[in-house]
Amino acid sequence: MMKHLLGIVLLATSCIAAAAAERRGTGDLGIVVERAVGAVQIIDTTQRRVLSRVTGLGDLSHASAVFSRDGRHAFVFGRDGGLSKIDLLTGSLVKRIVQAGNSIGGAISDDGRLVAVSNYKPGGVRFFDSESLEPVADIPAAYGVDNELSKVVGLVDAPGRRFLFTLYDAGEIWMAHYPSGGVPKITKFAHVGELPYDALITGDGRHYVAGLFGEDGLAHIDLWADKPVVRRILDHYGRGEEKLPVYKMPHLEGWARAGDRMFLPAVGRHELLVIDATTFAEIGRVAVHGQPIFAIARPDGRQVWVNFAHPLNDTIQVIDTQNLEIIHEFTPGKAALHMEFTPRGENVWISVRDADRVDIYDTQTFERLETLPMDKPSGIFFTARANRIGL
Amino acid sequence: MRAWKSMLSAVVASASIGVALAGVLPDPVRQAELTHLVLHDCGSCHGMTLKGGLGGPLLPANLDHYSSEDVATFILDGIPGKPMPPWRGQLSTQDALWIAEQLKKGFAQ
């Protein structure tokens, strides 16, 4: 009797599990943000199709996402301070909290236990338990004699349960070390430059670099140094020339590293800067179609794909990283603002916001393989990010 | 912040050039284009709901102490020392005034 009962219970449990989650991996899954309707589409990059859609995520303009280290959950950061945990396998919203009034992005610790969110209002960084989304720590970005709160940008994770972020209004970079079971310890770097608008960390977790809107140049910290300090790199790259009006801020996340070179958008110029990835000295420039927004290396580093600010945002150019030539140019459509490579780089997914489409291209032949209809698609994020520092 | 505010008034005082009272409204097709531009392109800094982002909020309460002409001047000429770019060349004076008026009324979402 007991055995019989147990059998029924087991059968029932496994049926529930099967209904809830197909038995499959998540290594080829990802999400596409539909910014205007507060939804994400969960997609499969092998089948090149949509698996499901999760709605009710609030204001997703400028939304971004990170993944749990098992690649099963996405944490989506909305503009309205919303933090949503999504189960990619069941296509469902696990939990959503509104943790601030206005926020800009987030990061996840190397051990996967902490999710951090950078906020404009109230300016600062808040930390949450990745399992429960319960708050665990709060770092207000107070600066100056009046303790005003600065907007926080460029939040990234670094090895050793560290996070780095940049105070836009204060012109400072802070590093928070958050030991397991302890409280966050903060190291501050002051006077990094005027209006740092975004930052990145290199894939090895060594270099943190903040772009400056108010000056020609970037602020750089070598985290491998015994005593890390801020130094200026690419100072006066504009050589005092008048910069063009900037209709959209460039993004530094996903800065293109290709072998021993890095490619980055020059603010207010129709140029990519090419720099030496060890010395950070400029080694060249590539004249491009417009003001670059994203310059992203294909995962093997052989190509860099670039898109552009309004009003030239219908075009994408592909640069050969060895001879610095533009080897391909095409116009997917108006507001082609986000690109994401499949983990090995054979395909790229591009959201064409104003055409309500996501297009998938072969990166060798440049042929369009598939088109998926989506509602004002913006950011595209694949689970391969779960295994990369700073993404 | 205080410095920025006083700079803004200086800009307003000195730069009402170019923004003459316009008689002609953009036609409905152009209005739809401008609405899209405001929500999505201005929205990339000011937030799609215009509650602010890296750029400040653009809700009626935030613009109360500026006239439509002032706001149109910010749009056309940008704000020196801040990331706000001049949109002159892409937007006509009429376009900018129409956007300014919609912003002050509360932009139709």
Short mmCIF file of C-alpha atoms in Angstrom, two decimals:
data_model
loop_
_atom_site.label_atom_id
_atom_site.label_comp_id
_atom_site.label_asym_id
_atom_site.label_seq_id
_atom_site.Cartn_x
_atom_site.Cartn_y
_atom_site.Cartn_z
CA MET A 1 0.00 0.00 0.00
CA MET A 2 2.75 2.39 1.07
CA LYS A 3 4.86 1.46 -1.94
CA HIS A 4 1.91 1.96 -4.25
CA LEU A 5 1.24 5.38 -2.81
CA LEU A 6 4.88 6.38 -3.16
CA GLY A 7 4.77 5.31 -6.81
CA ILE A 8 1.81 7.57 -7.47
CA VAL A 9 3.50 10.49 -5.73
CA LEU A 10 6.71 9.97 -7.74
CA LEU A 11 4.79 9.76 -10.99
CA ALA A 12 2.83 12.90 -10.19
CA THR A 13 5.98 14.82 -9.23
CA SER A 14 7.82 13.92 -12.42
CA CYS A 15 4.82 14.90 -14.54
CA ILE A 16 4.75 18.31 -12.90
CA ALA A 17 8.48 18.74 -13.49
CA ALA A 18 8.16 17.72 -17.13
CA ALA A 19 5.31 20.14 -17.67
CA ALA A 20 7.20 22.94 -15.98
CA ALA A 21 10.51 22.50 -17.72
CA GLU A 22 11.45 20.58 -20.81
CA ARG A 23 14.59 18.57 -20.08
CA ARG A 24 17.15 20.63 -21.97
CA GLY A 25 20.17 22.86 -21.50
CA THR A 26 20.13 26.66 -21.63
CA GLY A 27 23.48 27.25 -23.38
CA ASP A 28 21.78 28.29 -26.60
CA LEU A 29 19.04 30.41 -25.05
CA GLY A 30 18.73 34.13 -24.57
CA ILE A 31 16.32 37.01 -24.25
CA VAL A 32 15.30 39.94 -26.41
CA VAL A 33 13.92 43.03 -24.66
CA GLU A 34 10.74 44.56 -26.07
CA ARG A 35 11.26 47.98 -24.55
CA ALA A 36 7.93 49.67 -25.14
CA VAL A 37 5.64 46.88 -23.91
CA GLY A 38 7.61 45.74 -20.87
CA ALA A 39 8.20 42.21 -22.13
CA VAL A 40 11.07 39.87 -23.04
CA GLN A 41 11.04 37.15 -25.65
CA ILE A 42 12.92 34.00 -24.71
CA ILE A 43 14.72 32.74 -27.78
CA ASP A 44 16.62 29.66 -28.94
CA THR A 45 19.71 30.39 -31.07
CA THR A 46 19.95 26.85 -32.45
CA GLN A 47 16.38 26.69 -33.71
CA ARG A 48 16.40 30.46 -34.33
CA ARG A 49 12.96 30.89 -32.92
CA VAL A 50 10.99 32.32 -30.03
CA LEU A 51 10.21 29.88 -27.22
CA SER A 52 8.01 32.07 -25.06
CA ARG A 53 7.32 35.59 -23.92
CA VAL A 54 7.30 37.03 -20.42
CA THR A 55 5.26 40.19 -19.85
CA GLY A 56 4.60 42.62 -17.01
CA LEU A 57 8.20 43.78 -16.54
CA GLY A 58 7.52 47.53 -16.37
CA ASP A 59 9.47 50.23 -18.21
CA LEU A 60 12.21 48.45 -20.14
CA SER A 61 13.70 51.42 -21.97
CA HIS A 62 17.46 50.96 -21.71
CA ALA A 63 16.93 47.60 -19.99
CA SER A 64 19.76 45.12 -19.64
CA ALA A 65 20.22 41.66 -18.16
CA VAL A 66 22.68 39.28 -16.50
CA PHE A 67 22.37 35.52 -16.02
CA SER A 68 22.61 33.12 -13.12
CA ARG A 69 25.76 31.01 -13.29
CA ASP A 70 23.76 27.91 -14.26
CA GLY A 71 22.32 29.86 -17.19
CA ARG A 72 18.76 29.14 -16.16
CA HIS A 73 17.65 32.51 -14.86
CA ALA A 74 17.87 36.00 -16.33
CA PHE A 75 17.88 39.06 -14.09
CA VAL A 76 16.39 41.96 -16.03
CA PHE A 77 17.09 45.55 -14.95
CA GLY A 78 14.38 48.02 -15.98
CA ARG A 79 14.51 51.79 -16.17
CA ASP A 80 11.80 52.11 -13.51
CA GLY A 81 13.94 50.42 -10.86
CA GLY A 82 12.35 47.04 -11.53
CA LEU A 83 14.46 43.92 -11.03
CA SER A 84 12.87 40.82 -12.54
CA LYS A 85 14.05 37.23 -12.24
CA ILE A 86 12.97 35.12 -15.19
CA ASP A 87 13.11 31.35 -15.58
CA LEU A 88 14.19 30.64 -19.16
CA LEU A 89 13.09 27.02 -19.04
CA THR A 90 9.55 27.56 -17.85
CA GLY A 91 9.22 30.94 -19.56
CA SER A 92 7.92 32.51 -16.39
CA LEU A 93 8.53 35.43 -14.07
CA VAL A 94 9.89 34.03 -10.80
CA LYS A 95 9.91 37.31 -8.91
CA ARG A 96 9.87 41.03 -9.57
CA ILE A 97 10.72 43.82 -7.18
CA VAL A 98 10.90 47.58 -7.69
CA GLN A 99 14.05 48.48 -5.84
CA ALA A 100 14.53 52.15 -6.79
CA GLY A 101 12.92 54.99 -8.72
CA ASN A 102 15.19 55.06 -11.76
CA SER A 103 17.95 52.62 -12.61
CA ILE A 104 20.37 51.84 -15.38
CA GLY A 105 21.80 48.34 -15.20
CA GLY A 106 23.30 45.64 -13.07
CA ALA A 107 25.85 42.93 -12.50
CA ILE A 108 26.17 39.56 -10.82
CA SER A 109 29.02 38.43 -8.54
CA ASP A 110 31.52 35.80 -9.64
CA ASP A 111 29.98 33.24 -7.27
CA GLY A 112 26.50 34.03 -8.59
CA ARG A 113 25.08 34.89 -5.18
CA LEU A 114 24.77 38.66 -5.39
CA VAL A 115 22.90 40.75 -7.92
CA ALA A 116 23.86 44.43 -7.90
CA VAL A 117 21.83 47.25 -9.47
CA SER A 118 23.08 50.75 -10.28
CA ASN A 119 20.56 53.50 -9.71
CA TYR A 120 20.08 57.07 -10.89
CA LYS A 121 17.42 57.70 -8.26
CA PRO A 122 18.33 57.38 -5.47
CA GLY A 123 21.92 57.48 -6.80
CA GLY A 124 23.83 54.44 -5.63
CA VAL A 125 24.16 50.66 -5.85
CA ARG A 126 21.91 48.12 -4.16
CA PHE A 127 22.66 44.44 -3.64
CA PHE A 128 20.22 41.54 -3.61
CA ASP A 129 20.37 37.84 -2.86
CA SER A 130 20.15 36.15 -6.28
CA GLU A 131 17.94 33.32 -4.92
CA SER A 132 15.31 35.38 -3.14
CA LEU A 133 15.89 38.94 -4.43
CA GLU A 134 15.88 40.03 -0.77
CA PRO A 135 17.95 43.21 -0.24
CA VAL A 136 21.32 42.58 1.42
CA ALA A 137 23.22 45.88 1.15
CA ASP A 138 22.88 49.47 -0.06
CA ILE A 139 25.68 51.85 -1.06
CA PRO A 140 24.40 55.43 -1.55
CA ALA A 141 26.67 57.31 -3.97
CA ALA A 142 27.05 60.33 -1.68
CA TYR A 143 29.75 62.81 -2.63
CA GLY A 144 31.02 66.31 -1.93
CA VAL A 145 30.42 68.46 1.13
CA ASP A 146 26.64 68.34 0.73
CA ASN A 147 26.54 64.54 0.40
CA GLU A 148 24.55 64.82 -2.80
CA LEU A 149 23.74 61.51 -4.45
CA SER A 150 25.35 60.90 -7.82
CA LYS A 151 23.85 58.91 -10.69
CA VAL A 152 25.75 55.66 -11.01
CA VAL A 153 26.87 54.21 -14.35
CA GLY A 154 29.27 51.53 -15.59
CA LEU A 155 28.56 48.92 -12.89
CA VAL A 156 30.49 45.69 -13.50
CA ASP A 157 31.55 42.64 -11.52
CA ALA A 158 35.21 41.82 -10.93
CA PRO A 159 36.82 38.66 -9.57
CA GLY A 160 36.75 38.13 -5.79
CA ARG A 161 33.18 39.33 -5.16
CA ARG A 162 34.11 42.83 -6.20
CA PHE A 163 32.07 45.37 -8.12
CA LEU A 164 33.23 48.58 -9.77
CA PHE A 165 31.04 51.51 -10.69
CA THR A 166 31.30 55.13 -11.71
CA LEU A 167 29.67 58.23 -10.26
CA TYR A 168 28.53 60.36 -13.20
CA ASP A 169 27.94 63.59 -11.29
CA ALA A 170 30.87 63.22 -8.89
CA GLY A 171 33.52 62.13 -11.38
CA GLU A 172 34.58 59.24 -9.13
CA ILE A 173 35.06 55.50 -9.49
CA TRP A 174 34.25 53.24 -6.53
CA MET A 175 35.19 49.64 -5.94
CA ALA A 176 33.08 47.60 -3.53
CA HIS A 177 34.54 44.40 -2.16
CA TYR A 178 31.77 42.32 -0.65
CA PRO A 179 33.19 39.31 1.20
CA SER A 180 30.89 36.35 1.76
CA GLY A 181 29.20 36.83 5.13
CA GLY A 182 30.69 40.31 5.58
CA VAL A 183 29.76 43.87 4.70
CA PRO A 184 30.89 45.75 1.58
CA LYS A 185 34.19 47.60 1.86
CA ILE A 186 34.56 50.55 -0.47
CA THR A 187 37.66 51.96 -2.15
CA LYS A 188 37.14 55.34 -3.80
CA PHE A 189 39.04 56.86 -6.71
CA ALA A 190 38.37 60.60 -6.93
CA HIS A 191 38.88 63.17 -9.71
CA VAL A 192 38.78 60.64 -12.54
CA GLY A 193 37.58 63.26 -15.07
CA GLU A 194 34.53 65.20 -16.26
CA LEU A 195 31.18 63.41 -16.70
CA PRO A 196 32.20 59.74 -16.87
CA TYR A 197 29.19 58.29 -18.74
CA ASP A 198 29.87 54.55 -18.95
CA ALA A 199 32.60 52.04 -18.17
CA LEU A 200 33.71 48.51 -18.85
CA ILE A 201 35.95 45.83 -17.47
CA THR A 202 38.09 43.71 -19.77
CA GLY A 203 37.23 40.03 -20.08
CA ASP A 204 40.18 39.03 -17.89
CA GLY A 205 38.93 41.26 -15.07
CA ARG A 206 42.12 43.30 -15.12
CA HIS A 207 41.33 46.72 -16.61
CA TYR A 208 38.44 49.02 -15.70
CA VAL A 209 38.00 51.91 -18.11
CA ALA A 210 35.50 54.77 -17.89
CA GLY A 211 34.62 56.96 -20.87
CA LEU A 212 34.49 60.71 -20.21
CA PHE A 213 31.89 62.84 -21.87
CA GLY A 214 33.31 66.13 -20.65
CA GLU A 215 36.89 65.53 -21.80
CA ASP A 216 38.85 63.87 -24.58
CA GLY A 217 40.27 60.81 -22.92
CA LEU A 218 39.39 57.89 -20.66
CA ALA A 219 40.04 56.98 -17.03
CA HIS A 220 41.82 53.65 -16.52
CA ILE A 221 42.50 51.45 -13.48
CA ASP A 222 44.77 48.39 -13.58
CA LEU A 223 43.19 46.11 -10.96
CA TRP A 224 46.22 43.81 -10.99
CA ALA A 225 48.48 46.57 -9.64
CA ASP A 226 49.56 46.27 -5.98
CA LYS A 227 48.01 49.65 -5.36
CA PRO A 228 45.51 50.39 -8.14
CA VAL A 229 45.39 54.04 -9.24
CA VAL A 230 43.47 55.99 -11.86
CA ARG A 231 45.40 57.21 -14.83
CA ARG A 232 44.35 59.00 -17.99
CA ILE A 233 44.60 57.17 -21.27
CA LEU A 234 44.15 58.46 -24.81
CA ASP A 235 44.33 61.99 -23.49
CA HIS A 236 43.25 64.61 -26.01
CA TYR A 237 42.35 62.07 -28.67
CA GLY A 238 40.14 64.73 -30.24
CA ARG A 239 43.21 66.98 -30.52
CA GLY A 240 41.13 70.00 -29.57
CA GLU A 241 38.89 69.71 -32.60
CA GLU A 242 35.27 70.67 -32.09
CA LYS A 243 33.28 67.55 -31.41
CA LEU A 244 30.03 66.87 -33.25
CA PRO A 245 26.74 66.95 -31.36
CA VAL A 246 26.21 63.58 -29.70
CA TYR A 247 22.67 62.32 -30.26
CA LYS A 248 23.17 59.09 -28.37
CA MET A 249 25.80 58.18 -25.79
CA PRO A 250 28.16 55.44 -26.94
CA HIS A 251 28.18 52.23 -24.94
CA LEU A 252 31.39 50.80 -23.61
CA GLU A 253 30.11 47.44 -22.46
CA GLY A 254 31.29 44.77 -24.81
CA TRP A 255 34.25 46.86 -25.86
CA ALA A 256 35.86 45.10 -28.71
CA ARG A 257 39.08 43.25 -27.99
CA ALA A 258 40.64 41.56 -30.94
CA GLY A 259 43.93 39.84 -30.18
CA ASP A 260 46.31 42.54 -28.98
CA ARG A 261 44.09 45.41 -30.11
CA MET A 262 41.01 47.10 -28.73
CA PHE A 263 38.43 49.11 -30.64
CA LEU A 264 36.34 51.79 -29.04
CA PRO A 265 33.88 54.47 -30.07
CA ALA A 266 35.25 58.01 -30.15
CA VAL A 267 32.71 60.36 -28.56
CA GLY A 268 31.31 62.91 -31.01
CA ARG A 269 33.35 61.64 -33.97
CA HIS A 270 32.80 59.38 -36.94
CA GLU A 271 35.71 57.24 -35.81
CA LEU A 272 36.70 54.14 -33.95
CA LEU A 273 39.87 54.39 -31.92
CA VAL A 274 42.23 51.44 -32.18
CA ILE A 275 44.43 50.98 -29.15
CA ASP A 276 47.12 48.60 -27.95
CA ALA A 277 45.47 46.27 -25.44
CA THR A 278 48.53 46.21 -23.15
CA THR A 279 49.85 49.77 -23.18
CA PHE A 280 46.53 51.49 -24.03
CA ALA A 281 48.35 53.73 -26.50
CA GLU A 282 46.51 54.71 -29.66
CA ILE A 283 47.71 52.78 -32.69
CA GLY A 284 45.20 53.91 -35.27
CA ARG A 285 41.75 55.09 -36.19
CA VAL A 286 39.09 53.80 -38.50
CA ALA A 287 36.83 56.30 -40.23
CA VAL A 288 33.29 54.96 -40.05
CA HIS A 289 29.79 55.83 -41.25
CA GLY A 290 28.63 57.82 -38.20
CA GLN A 291 29.11 58.22 -34.47
CA PRO A 292 29.60 54.68 -33.17
CA ILE A 293 27.30 53.41 -30.41
CA PHE A 294 28.46 49.83 -30.02
CA ALA A 295 31.70 48.39 -31.38
CA ILE A 296 31.57 44.67 -30.66
CA ALA A 297 34.10 42.02 -31.55
CA ARG A 298 32.93 38.72 -32.92
CA PRO A 299 33.94 36.23 -30.21
CA ASP A 300 37.01 35.09 -32.19
CA GLY A 301 38.15 38.72 -32.52
CA ARG A 302 38.54 38.65 -36.30
CA GLN A 303 35.73 41.13 -36.99
CA VAL A 304 34.33 44.16 -35.22
CA TRP A 305 30.72 45.11 -35.88
CA VAL A 306 29.73 48.75 -35.41
CA ASN A 307 26.39 50.51 -35.28
CA PHE A 308 25.64 54.23 -35.15
CA ALA A 309 23.78 57.03 -33.44
CA HIS A 310 20.70 58.78 -34.71
CA PRO A 311 20.17 59.80 -37.52
CA LEU A 312 22.53 57.26 -39.12
CA ASN A 313 21.28 54.32 -37.08
CA ASP A 314 19.99 52.26 -40.01
CA THR A 315 23.48 51.08 -40.97
CA ILE A 316 26.00 48.54 -39.68
CA GLN A 317 29.63 48.23 -40.72
CA VAL A 318 31.96 45.28 -40.28
CA ILE A 319 35.68 45.90 -39.84
CA ASP A 320 38.48 43.41 -40.43
CA THR A 321 40.58 43.71 -37.27
CA GLN A 322 43.81 42.78 -39.06
CA ASN A 323 43.91 45.30 -41.89
CA LEU A 324 41.40 47.79 -40.35
CA GLU A 325 39.33 47.84 -43.53
CA ILE A 326 35.57 48.00 -43.69
CA ILE A 327 34.76 44.69 -45.32
CA HIS A 328 30.99 44.91 -45.25
CA GLU A 329 28.27 47.53 -44.86
CA PHE A 330 24.53 46.99 -44.88
CA THR A 331 21.30 48.64 -43.78
CA PRO A 332 19.11 46.34 -41.70
CA GLY A 333 16.64 49.22 -41.14
CA LYS A 334 15.97 52.20 -38.91
CA ALA A 335 17.28 51.99 -35.34
CA ALA A 336 19.48 48.89 -35.67
CA LEU A 337 20.71 49.54 -32.16
CA HIS A 338 21.68 46.22 -30.59
CA MET A 339 23.77 43.25 -31.72
CA GLU A 340 24.56 39.99 -29.95
CA PHE A 341 26.79 37.20 -31.24
CA THR A 342 26.05 33.54 -30.68
CA PRO A 343 28.66 32.09 -28.28
CA ARG A 344 31.13 31.03 -31.01
CA GLY A 345 30.24 33.93 -33.30
CA GLU A 346 28.87 32.14 -36.37
CA ASN A 347 25.68 34.20 -36.22
CA VAL A 348 24.75 37.65 -35.01
CA TRP A 349 21.29 38.76 -33.89
CA ILE A 350 20.37 42.38 -34.58
CA SER A 351 17.34 44.23 -33.27
CA VAL A 352 15.83 46.70 -35.72
CA ARG A 353 13.70 48.70 -33.35
CA ASP A 354 11.66 50.85 -35.72
CA ALA A 355 10.92 47.94 -38.06
CA ASP A 356 9.75 45.75 -35.15
CA ARG A 357 12.12 42.96 -36.22
CA VAL A 358 15.08 40.93 -35.05
CA ASP A 359 17.28 39.73 -37.91
CA ILE A 360 19.78 36.89 -37.73
CA TYR A 361 22.84 37.00 -39.98
CA ASP A 362 25.62 34.59 -40.88
CA THR A 363 28.89 36.36 -39.99
CA GLN A 364 30.93 34.67 -42.75
CA THR A 365 28.62 35.16 -45.74
CA PHE A 366 26.70 38.15 -44.26
CA GLU A 367 23.54 36.48 -45.51
CA ARG A 368 20.32 37.05 -43.58
CA LEU A 369 19.18 33.70 -42.22
CA GLU A 370 15.99 34.54 -40.38
CA THR A 371 13.73 37.38 -39.35
CA LEU A 372 11.63 37.29 -36.18
CA PRO A 373 8.85 39.81 -35.58
CA MET A 374 9.15 41.57 -32.20
CA ASP A 375 7.64 44.70 -30.67
CA LYS A 376 10.23 47.55 -30.60
CA PRO A 377 13.11 45.20 -29.80
CA SER A 378 16.18 46.62 -28.06
CA GLY A 379 18.78 44.73 -26.00
CA ILE A 380 19.62 41.11 -26.88
CA PHE A 381 21.34 38.97 -24.24
CA PHE A 382 22.48 35.35 -24.59
CA THR A 383 23.21 32.99 -21.68
CA ALA A 384 26.89 32.71 -22.69
CA ARG A 385 27.26 35.96 -20.72
CA ALA A 386 26.80 33.88 -17.54
CA ASN A 387 30.36 32.61 -18.01
CA ARG A 388 32.07 35.90 -18.75
CA ILE A 389 33.54 38.44 -16.35
CA GLY A 390 31.88 41.84 -16.53
CA LEU A 391 28.82 40.83 -18.56
CA MET B 1 23.73 71.75 -9.63
CA ARG B 2 23.33 75.38 -8.62
CA ALA B 3 25.99 76.37 -11.10
CA TRP B 4 24.17 74.48 -13.79
CA LYS B 5 20.88 76.25 -13.04
CA SER B 6 22.44 79.69 -13.26
CA MET B 7 24.16 78.67 -16.46
CA LEU B 8 20.81 77.59 -17.86
CA SER B 9 19.29 80.97 -17.16
CA ALA B 10 22.26 82.59 -18.85
CA VAL B 11 21.66 80.42 -21.89
CA VAL B 12 17.98 81.32 -21.91
CA ALA B 13 18.70 85.02 -21.52
CA SER B 14 21.27 85.15 -24.27
CA ALA B 15 19.89 82.71 -26.74
CA SER B 16 16.32 83.40 -27.67
CA ILE B 17 17.77 83.98 -31.10
CA GLY B 18 16.23 81.90 -33.81
CA VAL B 19 13.14 80.97 -31.86
CA ALA B 20 10.64 83.36 -33.25
CA LEU B 21 7.02 82.67 -32.52
CA ALA B 22 6.10 80.21 -35.19
CA GLY B 23 2.70 80.27 -36.79
CA VAL B 24 2.76 76.96 -38.60
CA LEU B 25 2.20 73.66 -36.78
CA PRO B 26 3.91 70.51 -38.06
CA ASP B 27 1.39 68.44 -40.05
CA PRO B 28 -0.03 65.22 -38.51
CA VAL B 29 2.53 62.99 -40.27
CA ARG B 30 5.39 65.11 -38.95
CA GLN B 31 3.78 65.17 -35.50
CA ALA B 32 3.79 61.37 -35.46
CA GLU B 33 7.49 61.36 -36.46
CA LEU B 34 8.31 63.88 -33.74
CA THR B 35 6.42 61.89 -31.11
CA HIS B 36 8.40 58.80 -32.05
CA LEU B 37 11.64 60.79 -31.93
CA VAL B 38 10.87 62.19 -28.48
CA LEU B 39 9.89 58.87 -26.92
CA HIS B 40 12.66 56.78 -28.42
CA ASP B 41 15.58 59.04 -29.30
CA CYS B 42 15.23 61.77 -26.65
CA GLY B 43 14.08 58.85 -24.50
CA SER B 44 17.48 57.17 -24.77
CA CYS B 45 18.82 59.81 -22.33
CA HIS B 46 15.67 61.22 -20.72
CA GLY B 47 13.84 57.89 -20.36
CA MET B 48 11.05 56.60 -22.56
CA THR B 49 8.49 57.89 -20.08
CA LEU B 50 10.51 61.14 -19.84
CA LYS B 51 11.03 60.67 -16.11
CA GLY B 52 14.75 61.18 -16.62
CA GLY B 53 17.85 59.07 -17.11
CA LEU B 54 21.35 60.37 -17.64
CA GLY B 55 19.50 63.45 -18.89
CA GLY B 56 17.06 65.20 -16.56
CA PRO B 57 13.31 64.53 -16.37
CA LEU B 58 11.12 66.32 -18.92
CA LEU B 59 7.75 66.17 -17.19
CA PRO B 60 5.56 69.31 -17.05
CA ALA B 61 6.55 70.03 -13.43
CA ASN B 62 10.22 70.05 -14.42
CA LEU B 63 9.62 72.56 -17.23
CA ASP B 64 7.17 74.82 -15.42
CA HIS B 65 9.60 77.68 -14.96
CA TYR B 66 10.59 77.76 -18.63
CA SER B 67 8.51 79.13 -21.48
CA SER B 68 7.93 77.03 -24.61
CA GLU B 69 10.41 79.32 -26.38
CA ASP B 70 13.05 78.58 -23.71
CA VAL B 71 12.53 74.85 -24.06
CA ALA B 72 12.63 75.11 -27.85
CA THR B 73 15.94 76.98 -27.53
CA PHE B 74 17.43 74.15 -25.42
CA ILE B 75 16.28 71.68 -28.06
CA LEU B 76 17.63 73.66 -31.02
CA ASP B 77 20.90 74.88 -29.50
CA GLY B 78 21.68 72.27 -26.88
CA ILE B 79 23.15 73.12 -23.49
CA PRO B 80 26.85 74.04 -23.48
CA GLY B 81 28.91 71.93 -21.06
CA LYS B 82 26.19 69.29 -20.81
CA PRO B 83 25.61 66.30 -23.10
CA MET B 84 22.38 67.84 -24.50
CA PRO B 85 23.17 68.29 -28.21
CA PRO B 86 21.79 70.96 -30.54
CA TRP B 87 19.04 69.46 -32.73
CA ARG B 88 19.01 72.39 -35.17
CA GLY B 89 19.43 70.98 -38.65
CA GLN B 90 17.34 67.96 -37.80
CA LEU B 91 14.46 69.87 -36.31
CA SER B 92 12.90 73.11 -37.56
CA THR B 93 11.93 75.90 -35.20
CA GLN B 94 8.29 74.84 -35.61
CA ASP B 95 9.20 71.23 -34.75
CA ALA B 96 11.04 72.32 -31.62
CA LEU B 97 8.26 74.64 -30.48
CA TRP B 98 5.66 71.93 -31.03
CA ILE B 99 7.75 69.45 -28.99
CA ALA B 100 8.28 72.08 -26.28
CA GLU B 101 4.56 72.73 -26.04
CA GLN B 102 3.75 69.01 -25.86
CA LEU B 103 6.39 68.53 -23.15
CA LYS B 104 4.98 71.37 -21.09
CA LYS B 105 1.47 69.93 -21.44
CA GLY B 106 2.61 66.38 -20.72
CA PHE B 107 3.67 64.46 -23.79
CA ALA B 108 0.94 62.19 -25.15
CA GLN B 109 2.29 58.64 -24.69
#
